XYZ file of C-alpha atoms in Angstrom:
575
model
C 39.317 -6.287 14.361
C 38.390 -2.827 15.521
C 37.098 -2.169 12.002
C 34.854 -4.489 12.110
C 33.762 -4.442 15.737
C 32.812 -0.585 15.305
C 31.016 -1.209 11.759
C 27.583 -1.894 12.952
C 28.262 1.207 15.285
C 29.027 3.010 12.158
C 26.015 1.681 9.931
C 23.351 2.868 13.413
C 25.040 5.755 13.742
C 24.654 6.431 9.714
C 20.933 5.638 9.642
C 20.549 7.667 12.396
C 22.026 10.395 10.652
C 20.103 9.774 7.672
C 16.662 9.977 9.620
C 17.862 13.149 11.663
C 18.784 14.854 8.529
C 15.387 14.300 7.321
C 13.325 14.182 9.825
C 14.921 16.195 12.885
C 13.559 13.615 15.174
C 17.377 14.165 16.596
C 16.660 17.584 18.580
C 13.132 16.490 19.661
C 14.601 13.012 21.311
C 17.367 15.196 23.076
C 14.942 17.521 24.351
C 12.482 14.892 25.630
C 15.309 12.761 27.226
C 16.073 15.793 29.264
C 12.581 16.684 30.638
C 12.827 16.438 34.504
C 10.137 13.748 36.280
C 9.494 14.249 40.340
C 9.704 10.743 42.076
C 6.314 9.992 43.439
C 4.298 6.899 43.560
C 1.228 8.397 43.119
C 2.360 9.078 39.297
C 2.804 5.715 38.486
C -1.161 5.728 38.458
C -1.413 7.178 35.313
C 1.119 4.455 33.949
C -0.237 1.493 35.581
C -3.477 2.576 32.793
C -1.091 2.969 30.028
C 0.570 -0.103 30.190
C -3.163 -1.942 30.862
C -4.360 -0.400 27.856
C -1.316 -1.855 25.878
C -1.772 -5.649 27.719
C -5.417 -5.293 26.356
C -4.481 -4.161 22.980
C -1.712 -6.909 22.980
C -4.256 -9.747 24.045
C -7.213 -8.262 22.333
C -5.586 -8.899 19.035
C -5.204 -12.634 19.886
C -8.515 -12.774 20.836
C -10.063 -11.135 17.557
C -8.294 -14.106 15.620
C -10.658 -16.887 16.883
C -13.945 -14.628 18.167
C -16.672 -15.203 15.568
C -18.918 -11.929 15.958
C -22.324 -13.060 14.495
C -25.404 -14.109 16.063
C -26.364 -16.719 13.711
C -27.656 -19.835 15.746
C -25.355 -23.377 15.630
C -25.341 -26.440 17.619
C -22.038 -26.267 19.599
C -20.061 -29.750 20.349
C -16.881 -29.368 22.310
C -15.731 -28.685 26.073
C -17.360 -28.367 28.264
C -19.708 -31.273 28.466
C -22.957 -28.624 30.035
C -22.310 -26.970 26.919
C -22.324 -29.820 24.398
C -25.235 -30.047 21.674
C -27.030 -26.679 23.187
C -27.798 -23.917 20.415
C -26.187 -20.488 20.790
C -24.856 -17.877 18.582
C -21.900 -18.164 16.849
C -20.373 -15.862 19.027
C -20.742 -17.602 22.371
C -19.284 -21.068 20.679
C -16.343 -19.099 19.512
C -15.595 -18.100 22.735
C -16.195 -21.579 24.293
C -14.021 -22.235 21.525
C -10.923 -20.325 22.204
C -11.462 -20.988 26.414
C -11.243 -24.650 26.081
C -9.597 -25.345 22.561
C -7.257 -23.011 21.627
C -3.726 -23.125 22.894
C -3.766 -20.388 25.768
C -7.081 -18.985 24.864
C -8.737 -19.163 28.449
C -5.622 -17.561 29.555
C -5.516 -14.697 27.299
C -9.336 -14.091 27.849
C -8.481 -13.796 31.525
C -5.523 -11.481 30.917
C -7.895 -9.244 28.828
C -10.519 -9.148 31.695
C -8.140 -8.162 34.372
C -6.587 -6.251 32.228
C -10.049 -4.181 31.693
C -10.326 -3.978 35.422
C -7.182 -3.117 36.427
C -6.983 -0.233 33.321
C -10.736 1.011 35.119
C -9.112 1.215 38.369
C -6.098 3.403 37.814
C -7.806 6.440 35.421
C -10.492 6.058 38.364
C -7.430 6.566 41.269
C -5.214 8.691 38.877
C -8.038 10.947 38.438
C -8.824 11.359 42.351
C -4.848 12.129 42.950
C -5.407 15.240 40.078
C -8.784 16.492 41.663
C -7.602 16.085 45.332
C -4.409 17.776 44.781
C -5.488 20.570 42.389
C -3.513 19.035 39.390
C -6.218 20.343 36.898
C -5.907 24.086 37.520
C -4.432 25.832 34.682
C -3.100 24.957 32.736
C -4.039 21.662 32.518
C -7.286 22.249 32.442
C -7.778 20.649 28.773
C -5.769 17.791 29.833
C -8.236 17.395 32.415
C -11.232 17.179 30.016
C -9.436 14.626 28.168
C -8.402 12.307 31.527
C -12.489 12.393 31.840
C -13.148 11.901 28.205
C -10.930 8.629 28.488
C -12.648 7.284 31.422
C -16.150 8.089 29.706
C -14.666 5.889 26.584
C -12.905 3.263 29.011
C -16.285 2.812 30.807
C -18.066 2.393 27.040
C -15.248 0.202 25.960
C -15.756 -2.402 29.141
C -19.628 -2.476 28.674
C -18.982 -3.459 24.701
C -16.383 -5.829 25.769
C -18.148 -8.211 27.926
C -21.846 -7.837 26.137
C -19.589 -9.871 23.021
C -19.596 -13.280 24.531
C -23.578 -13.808 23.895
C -24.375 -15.277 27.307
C -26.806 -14.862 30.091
C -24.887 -11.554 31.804
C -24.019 -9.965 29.087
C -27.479 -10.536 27.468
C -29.636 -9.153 30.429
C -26.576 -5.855 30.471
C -27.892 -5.470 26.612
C -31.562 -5.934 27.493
C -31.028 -3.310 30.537
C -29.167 -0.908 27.936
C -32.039 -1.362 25.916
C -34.587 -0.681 28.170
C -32.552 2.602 29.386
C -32.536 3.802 25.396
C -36.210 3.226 25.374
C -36.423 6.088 28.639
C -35.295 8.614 26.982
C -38.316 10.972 25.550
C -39.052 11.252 21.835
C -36.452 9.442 20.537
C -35.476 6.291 22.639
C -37.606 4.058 20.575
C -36.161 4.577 17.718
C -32.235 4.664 18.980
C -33.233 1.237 20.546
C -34.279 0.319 16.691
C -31.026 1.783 15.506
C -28.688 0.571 18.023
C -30.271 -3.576 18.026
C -31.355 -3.281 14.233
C -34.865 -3.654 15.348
C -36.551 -5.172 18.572
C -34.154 -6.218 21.047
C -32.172 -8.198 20.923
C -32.178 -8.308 16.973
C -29.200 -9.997 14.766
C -26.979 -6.802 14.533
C -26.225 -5.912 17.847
C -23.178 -8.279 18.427
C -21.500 -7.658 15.089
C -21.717 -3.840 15.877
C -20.268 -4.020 18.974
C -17.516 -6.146 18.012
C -16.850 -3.364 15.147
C -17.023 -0.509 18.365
C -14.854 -2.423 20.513
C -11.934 -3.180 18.377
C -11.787 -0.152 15.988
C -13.737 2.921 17.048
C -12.764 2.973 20.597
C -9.812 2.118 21.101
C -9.054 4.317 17.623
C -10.736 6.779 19.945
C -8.603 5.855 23.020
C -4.857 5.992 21.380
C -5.638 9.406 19.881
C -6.517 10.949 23.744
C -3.854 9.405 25.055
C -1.319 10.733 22.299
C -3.211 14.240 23.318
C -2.797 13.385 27.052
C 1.151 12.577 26.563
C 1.423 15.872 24.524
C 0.092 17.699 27.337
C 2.396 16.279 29.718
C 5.348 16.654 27.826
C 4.314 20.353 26.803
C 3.428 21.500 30.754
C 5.892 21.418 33.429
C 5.222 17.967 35.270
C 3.659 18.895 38.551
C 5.268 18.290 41.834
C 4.060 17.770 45.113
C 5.098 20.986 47.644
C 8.495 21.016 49.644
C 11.657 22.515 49.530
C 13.047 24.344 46.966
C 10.034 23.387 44.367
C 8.407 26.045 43.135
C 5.662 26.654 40.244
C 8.801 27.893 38.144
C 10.595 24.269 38.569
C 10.732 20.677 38.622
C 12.610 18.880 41.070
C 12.796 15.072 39.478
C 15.148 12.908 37.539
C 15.245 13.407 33.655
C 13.039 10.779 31.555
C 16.496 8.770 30.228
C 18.144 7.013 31.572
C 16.567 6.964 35.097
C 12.899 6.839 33.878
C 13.340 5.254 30.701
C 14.531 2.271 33.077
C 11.864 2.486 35.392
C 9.224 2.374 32.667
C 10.609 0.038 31.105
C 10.405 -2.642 34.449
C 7.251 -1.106 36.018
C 5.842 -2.262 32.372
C 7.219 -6.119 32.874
C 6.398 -6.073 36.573
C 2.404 -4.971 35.452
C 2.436 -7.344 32.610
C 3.339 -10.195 35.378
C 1.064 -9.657 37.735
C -1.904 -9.362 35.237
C -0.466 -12.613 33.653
C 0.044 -14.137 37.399
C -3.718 -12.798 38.400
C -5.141 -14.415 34.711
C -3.297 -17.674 35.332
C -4.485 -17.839 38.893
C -7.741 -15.823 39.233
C -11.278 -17.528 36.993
C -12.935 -14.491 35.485
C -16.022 -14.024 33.732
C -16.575 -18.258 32.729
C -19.347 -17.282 30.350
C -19.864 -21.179 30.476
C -21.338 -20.735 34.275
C -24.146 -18.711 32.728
C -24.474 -20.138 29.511
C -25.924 -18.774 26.415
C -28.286 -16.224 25.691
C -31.920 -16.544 26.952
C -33.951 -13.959 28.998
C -35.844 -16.357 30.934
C -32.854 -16.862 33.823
C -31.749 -14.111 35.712
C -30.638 -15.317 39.188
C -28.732 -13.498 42.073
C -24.663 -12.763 41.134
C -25.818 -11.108 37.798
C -23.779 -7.935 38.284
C -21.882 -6.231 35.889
C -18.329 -5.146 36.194
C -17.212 -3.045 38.937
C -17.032 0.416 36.933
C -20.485 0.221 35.978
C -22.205 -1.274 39.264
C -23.231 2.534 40.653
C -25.401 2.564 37.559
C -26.704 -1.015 38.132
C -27.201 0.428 42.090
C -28.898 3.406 40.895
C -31.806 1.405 38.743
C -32.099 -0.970 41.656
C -32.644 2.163 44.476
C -35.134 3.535 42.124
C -39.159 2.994 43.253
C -40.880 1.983 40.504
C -44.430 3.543 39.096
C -42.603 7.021 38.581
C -44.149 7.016 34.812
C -46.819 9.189 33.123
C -47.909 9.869 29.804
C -47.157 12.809 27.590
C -49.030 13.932 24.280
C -51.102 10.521 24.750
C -49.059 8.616 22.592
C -45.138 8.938 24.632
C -44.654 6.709 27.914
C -41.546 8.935 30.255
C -40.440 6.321 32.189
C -38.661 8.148 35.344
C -37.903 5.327 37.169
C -35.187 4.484 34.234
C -34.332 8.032 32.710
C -33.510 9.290 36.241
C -31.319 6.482 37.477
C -29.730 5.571 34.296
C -29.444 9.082 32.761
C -29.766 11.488 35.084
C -27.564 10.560 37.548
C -24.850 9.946 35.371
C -25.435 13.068 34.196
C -24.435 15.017 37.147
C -21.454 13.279 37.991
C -20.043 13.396 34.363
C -21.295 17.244 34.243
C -19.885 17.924 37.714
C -15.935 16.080 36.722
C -16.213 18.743 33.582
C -17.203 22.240 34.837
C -15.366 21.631 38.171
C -12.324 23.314 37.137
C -13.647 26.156 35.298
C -15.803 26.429 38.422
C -13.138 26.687 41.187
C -11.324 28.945 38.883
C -14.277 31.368 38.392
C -14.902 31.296 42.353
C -10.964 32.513 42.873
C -10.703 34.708 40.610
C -7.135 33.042 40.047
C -5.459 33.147 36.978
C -2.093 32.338 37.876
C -0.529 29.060 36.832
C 0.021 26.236 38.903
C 2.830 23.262 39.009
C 2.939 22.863 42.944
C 0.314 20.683 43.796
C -1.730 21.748 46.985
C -1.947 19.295 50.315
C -5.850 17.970 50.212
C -6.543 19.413 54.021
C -5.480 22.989 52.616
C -8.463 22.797 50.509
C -10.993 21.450 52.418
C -14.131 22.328 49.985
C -13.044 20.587 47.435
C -11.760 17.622 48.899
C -15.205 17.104 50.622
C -17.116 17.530 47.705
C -14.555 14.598 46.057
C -15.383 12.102 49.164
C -18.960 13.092 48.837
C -19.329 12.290 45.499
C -17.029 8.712 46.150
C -19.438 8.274 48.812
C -22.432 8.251 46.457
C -20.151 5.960 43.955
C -19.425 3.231 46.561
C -23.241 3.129 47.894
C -24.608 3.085 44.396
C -22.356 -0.046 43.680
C -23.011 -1.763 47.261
C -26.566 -0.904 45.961
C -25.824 -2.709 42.721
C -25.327 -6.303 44.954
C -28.112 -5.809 47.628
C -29.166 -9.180 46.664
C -25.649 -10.302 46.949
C -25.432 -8.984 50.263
C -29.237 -10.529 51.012
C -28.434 -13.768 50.555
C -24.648 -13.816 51.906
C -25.686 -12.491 55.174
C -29.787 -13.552 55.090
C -31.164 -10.473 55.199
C -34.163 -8.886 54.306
C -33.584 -7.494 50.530
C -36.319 -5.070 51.209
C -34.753 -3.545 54.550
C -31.378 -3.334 52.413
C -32.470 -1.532 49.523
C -34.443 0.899 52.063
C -30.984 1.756 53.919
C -29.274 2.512 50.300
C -32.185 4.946 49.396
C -31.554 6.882 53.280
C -28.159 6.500 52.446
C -27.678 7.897 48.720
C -28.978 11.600 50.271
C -27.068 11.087 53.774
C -24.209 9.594 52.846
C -22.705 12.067 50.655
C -23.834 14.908 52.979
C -22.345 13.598 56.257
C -19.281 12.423 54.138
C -19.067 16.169 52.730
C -19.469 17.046 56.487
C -16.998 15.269 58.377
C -14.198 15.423 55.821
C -14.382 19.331 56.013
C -14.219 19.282 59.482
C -11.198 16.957 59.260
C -9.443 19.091 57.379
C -10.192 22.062 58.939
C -8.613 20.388 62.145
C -5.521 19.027 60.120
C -4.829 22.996 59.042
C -5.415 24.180 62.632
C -3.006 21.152 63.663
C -0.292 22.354 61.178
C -0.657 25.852 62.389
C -0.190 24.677 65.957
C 3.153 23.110 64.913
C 4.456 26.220 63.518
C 3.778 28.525 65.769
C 5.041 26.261 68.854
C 6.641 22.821 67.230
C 6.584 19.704 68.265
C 5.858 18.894 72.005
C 8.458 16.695 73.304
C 6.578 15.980 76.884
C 10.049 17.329 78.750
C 9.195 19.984 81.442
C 11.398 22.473 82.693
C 10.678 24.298 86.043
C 11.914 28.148 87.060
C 12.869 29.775 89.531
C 9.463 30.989 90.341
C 7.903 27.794 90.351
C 6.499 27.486 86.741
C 6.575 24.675 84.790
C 6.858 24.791 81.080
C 7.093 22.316 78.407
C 9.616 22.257 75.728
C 8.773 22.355 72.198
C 10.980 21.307 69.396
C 10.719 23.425 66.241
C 10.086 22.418 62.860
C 12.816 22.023 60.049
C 12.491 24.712 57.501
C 10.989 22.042 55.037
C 8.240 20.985 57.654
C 7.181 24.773 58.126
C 7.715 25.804 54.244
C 5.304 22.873 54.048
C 2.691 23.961 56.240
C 3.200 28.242 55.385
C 3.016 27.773 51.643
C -0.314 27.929 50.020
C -2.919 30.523 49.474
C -6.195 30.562 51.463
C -8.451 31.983 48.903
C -11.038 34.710 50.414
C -14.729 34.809 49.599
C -14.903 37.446 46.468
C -15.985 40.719 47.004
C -18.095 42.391 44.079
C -18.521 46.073 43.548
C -22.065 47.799 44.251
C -25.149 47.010 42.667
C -24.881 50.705 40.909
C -22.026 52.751 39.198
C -21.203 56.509 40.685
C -24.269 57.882 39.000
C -26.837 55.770 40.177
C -27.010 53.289 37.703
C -27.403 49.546 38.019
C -24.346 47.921 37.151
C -24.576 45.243 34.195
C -23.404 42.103 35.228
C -24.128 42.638 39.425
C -26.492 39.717 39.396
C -24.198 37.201 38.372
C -21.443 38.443 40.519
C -23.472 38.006 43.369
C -24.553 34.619 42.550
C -20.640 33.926 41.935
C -19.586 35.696 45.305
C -22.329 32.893 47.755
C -20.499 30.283 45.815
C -17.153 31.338 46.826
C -18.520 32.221 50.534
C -19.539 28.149 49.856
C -15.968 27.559 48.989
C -13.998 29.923 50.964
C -16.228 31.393 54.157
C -14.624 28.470 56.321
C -10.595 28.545 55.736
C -7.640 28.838 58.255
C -5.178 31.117 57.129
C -0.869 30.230 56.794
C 0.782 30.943 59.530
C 2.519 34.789 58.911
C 5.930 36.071 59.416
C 4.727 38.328 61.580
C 2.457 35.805 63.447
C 5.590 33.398 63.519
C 7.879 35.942 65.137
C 5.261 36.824 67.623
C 5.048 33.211 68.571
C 8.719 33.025 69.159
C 8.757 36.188 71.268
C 8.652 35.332 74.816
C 8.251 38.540 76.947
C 9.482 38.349 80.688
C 11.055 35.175 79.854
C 13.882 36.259 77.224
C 15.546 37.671 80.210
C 15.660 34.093 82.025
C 17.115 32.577 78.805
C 19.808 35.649 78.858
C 21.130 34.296 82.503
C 19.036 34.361 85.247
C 18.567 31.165 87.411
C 16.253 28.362 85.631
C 16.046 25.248 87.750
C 15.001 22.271 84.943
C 13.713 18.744 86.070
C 14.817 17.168 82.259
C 17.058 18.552 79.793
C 17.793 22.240 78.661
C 15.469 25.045 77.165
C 15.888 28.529 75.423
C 13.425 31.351 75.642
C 10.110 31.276 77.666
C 6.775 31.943 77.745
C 3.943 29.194 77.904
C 5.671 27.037 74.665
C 9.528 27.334 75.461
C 11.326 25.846 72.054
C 14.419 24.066 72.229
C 18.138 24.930 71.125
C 19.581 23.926 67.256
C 20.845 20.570 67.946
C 23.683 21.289 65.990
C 25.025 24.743 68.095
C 24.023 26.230 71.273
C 22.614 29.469 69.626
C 19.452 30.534 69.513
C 16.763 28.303 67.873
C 15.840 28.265 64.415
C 12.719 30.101 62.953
């Protein structure tokens, strides 16, 4: 009985062999088993996107099975009834087809639209948590490139998604791409010939995208995300900052089995709520708008949320910005600036940022402790600032939404968002600076002084004093342990013999950008400073036995900020 019972034990543990022995997948399994995850929620971000991108890859291969991707006309007779004998392409009455015929079609169309969303949303929030906290300093600063590489290709792989179903949104999103191709100087005529196999919208245009959005990519998309994994894997996982973490460690729990089983649910428990918000939730019923035809375009024609700040930006644009160049080529600015330009800036500005913060410190140490947002209060302005700009470019992107939901004037609303776009991120820049600024002062408060406790205590000589409680060692080793970077300092504009030094003007240029970055800062609290605090003059001699009279409770020491004994022994108070 044993025999048998341990024979298919025996047969696994043989094959194993046999694929160790040939492979040595063996030694790389044990070592990845034992790499050492910190427990944070804000990590699951990053997995909430991996296991969307799976749910879409998973329902996205249903879908391909009954999605006809040609443009050819037909005369469509089925569900609904507004639908019945209209002519459409073939794709539209293949999707009509596999909403309202095909056993769990609607469903699985809804799936893959949330799905889409929800994948959006977390590279969008994962990425803020890596900015905010500094998680792309070296070395991750590759990694980094390839988070914003995948959101570029998760953006382009939404747009191609819901521009397949042939109808009325997705065919005015086409005619707008078209018209943004066009913009560009030179050559946009001819990419818009290229892209639509001739004048918009052509008979190509669907069939290519269908090839883009199931093969290239996602090809594309699996191949980063292998690359982003590797990265992970190969760098130490960063941690946010407390006790006993350091950049040389990893405080966590080892990938199996305590995060092998986590995965493993978190994956179920996303899979159910995107099947629970698909089952639940209508999205994108094509059959609202119905097929192709450029003649309707009526208020609620918005795209998806990821690309309403470009939708906002065309809309805030005055028009007439056009002029001609060599007599024959039309610039249209009121397109290539909304739709080119200012995507431009924010895609250049996620890249160089790094490699820009880097250059301005000077610091080419390597980082796995993760800094606290308020400690770097530079760049986490210039991150709100340029979410500000996001989130009024997509309220932008349904002014008419917003016109006829509350009855206002469309005119007076898309005059606030044009004010707004160059205030906004300014006074957002502004005020979350000064917040920060006032949350490092706060924190510096606390360590020098604790926490106040409102008790007073009364001496002899009639002063009153309030009682502070100190701070654990984790809540100061919190607040004490990051670097406030200094402004650079660059060596004179000529060498010891006169000479201009090659190279001074770009230092200089370098050193006002740090000033930008660094000239405001409040510095860790000190040792030194720390002991100073605690030091309390006259008063030490009152704590060593002289008469204190006290109206609530006991206190050690003296001075303005008396701080109260260990709660744990009567000695002196912890520092």
């Amino acid at each position: 009985m044993s025999s048998n019972g341990n024979a298919p034990t025996t047969r696994a543990g043989k094959a194993a062999d046999y694929l160790d022995q040939r492979t040595s997948v063996g030694s790389a399994v044990k070592e990845f088993a034992r790499k050492v995850f910190p427990d944070h929620w804000s990590f699951l971000l990053g997995e909430i996107a991996l296991y969307s991108f799976i749910i879409l890859i998973i329902t996205g291969v249903f879908l391909t099975m009954f999605f006809v991707p040609s443009m050819a006309l037909v005369e469509y007779h089925g569900p609904p009834a507004t639908m019945d004998g209209q002519l459409m392409s073939d794709a539209f009455a293949s999707t009509l087809h596999t909403s309202f015929e095909v056993r769990g079609g609607l469903l699985m169309r809804q799936i893959h639209h949330w799905a889409a969303l929800i994948f959006m949303a977390a590279i969008v929030t994962h990425m803020m948590r890596v900015f905010f906290t500094g998680a792309f300093r070296k070395p991750r600063e590759l990694n980094w490139l390839v988070g914003t590489l995948l959101m570029i290709l998760g953006l382009l792989a939404g747009f191609s998604g819901y521009s397949l179903p042939d109808d009325v949104l997705s065919g005015n999103g086409l005619r707008i791409t078209d018209g943004v191709v066009k913009s560009i100087p030179l050559i946009g005529s001819y990419l818009s010939y290229f892209i639509f196999g001739g004048e918009f919208p052509g008979d190509d245009i669907i069939p290519r995208l269908f090839t883009v959005h199931i093969f290239l990519i996602p090809g594309l998309i699996l191949a980063l995300v292998a690359l982003h994994l590797f990265f992970v894997v190969l760098h130490k996982h960063t941690q946010y900052p407390g006790g006993g973490r350091t950049d040389k460690n990893v405080v966590g729990y080892p990938l199996f089995p305590v995060y092998t089983a986590k995965a493993g649910g978190f994956f179920f428990i996303v899979f159910g709520i995107l099947a629970l918000m698909g089952a639940t939730m209508a999205i994108n019923n094509v059959w609202s708008y119905g097929p192709f035809d450029p003649s309707p375009v009526s208020a609620g024609a918005q795209p998806d949320w990821y690309m309403l700040f470009l939708e906002g930006s065309l809309r805030l644009m005055p028009g007439g910005a056009e002029f001609v160049m060599w007599g024959d080529w039309t610039v249209s600015l009121n397109v290539l600036i909304p739709a080119v330009v200012v995507p431009g800036i924010l895609f250049t500005f996620l890249f160089v940022y790094p490699f820009l913060e880097a250059a301005v410190t000077k610091d080419k140490r390597e980082h796995h402790v993760l800094d606290r947002p308020r400690n770097v209060p530079v760049r986490t302005g210039l991150g709100v600032a340029f979410l500000t700009a996001f989130i009024i470019l997509a309220l932008a992107g349904s002014n008419d939404l917003i016109a006829t939901h509350f009855h206002m004037s469309i005119n007076t609303i898309t005059w606030v968002f044009r004010v707004l776009i160059f205030v906004g991120p300014w006074f957002g820049f502004w005020i979350t600076k000064r917040i920060c600024l006032g949350l490092q002062r706060k924190d510096r408060e606390l360590v020098l002084h604790g926490h106040e406790t409102g008790r007073i205590v009364r001496f002899a000589n009639g002063e009153y004093i309030e009682v502070h409680r100190p701070l654990d060692e984790q809540e100061r080793w919190l607040r004490v342990n990051y670097s406030a970077h200094t402004p650079l300092e660059v060596e004179p504009a000529t060498d010891s013999r006169g000479v201009r030094r090659k190279g001074y003007a770009q230092d200089k240029r370098m050193q006002r950008l740090s000033r930008f970055f660094y000239e405001d800062r409040i510095e860790p609290v000190t040792p030194a400073e720390l002991a100073a605090a605690h030091s309390h003059g006259e008063h030490d001699a009152i704590a060593g036995g002289e008469h204190v009279e006290i109206t609530s409770g006991a206190a050690v020491g003296g001075g303005r900020d008396l701080v109260e004994p260990d709660a744990e022994n009567d000695g002196p108070p912890r520092h």
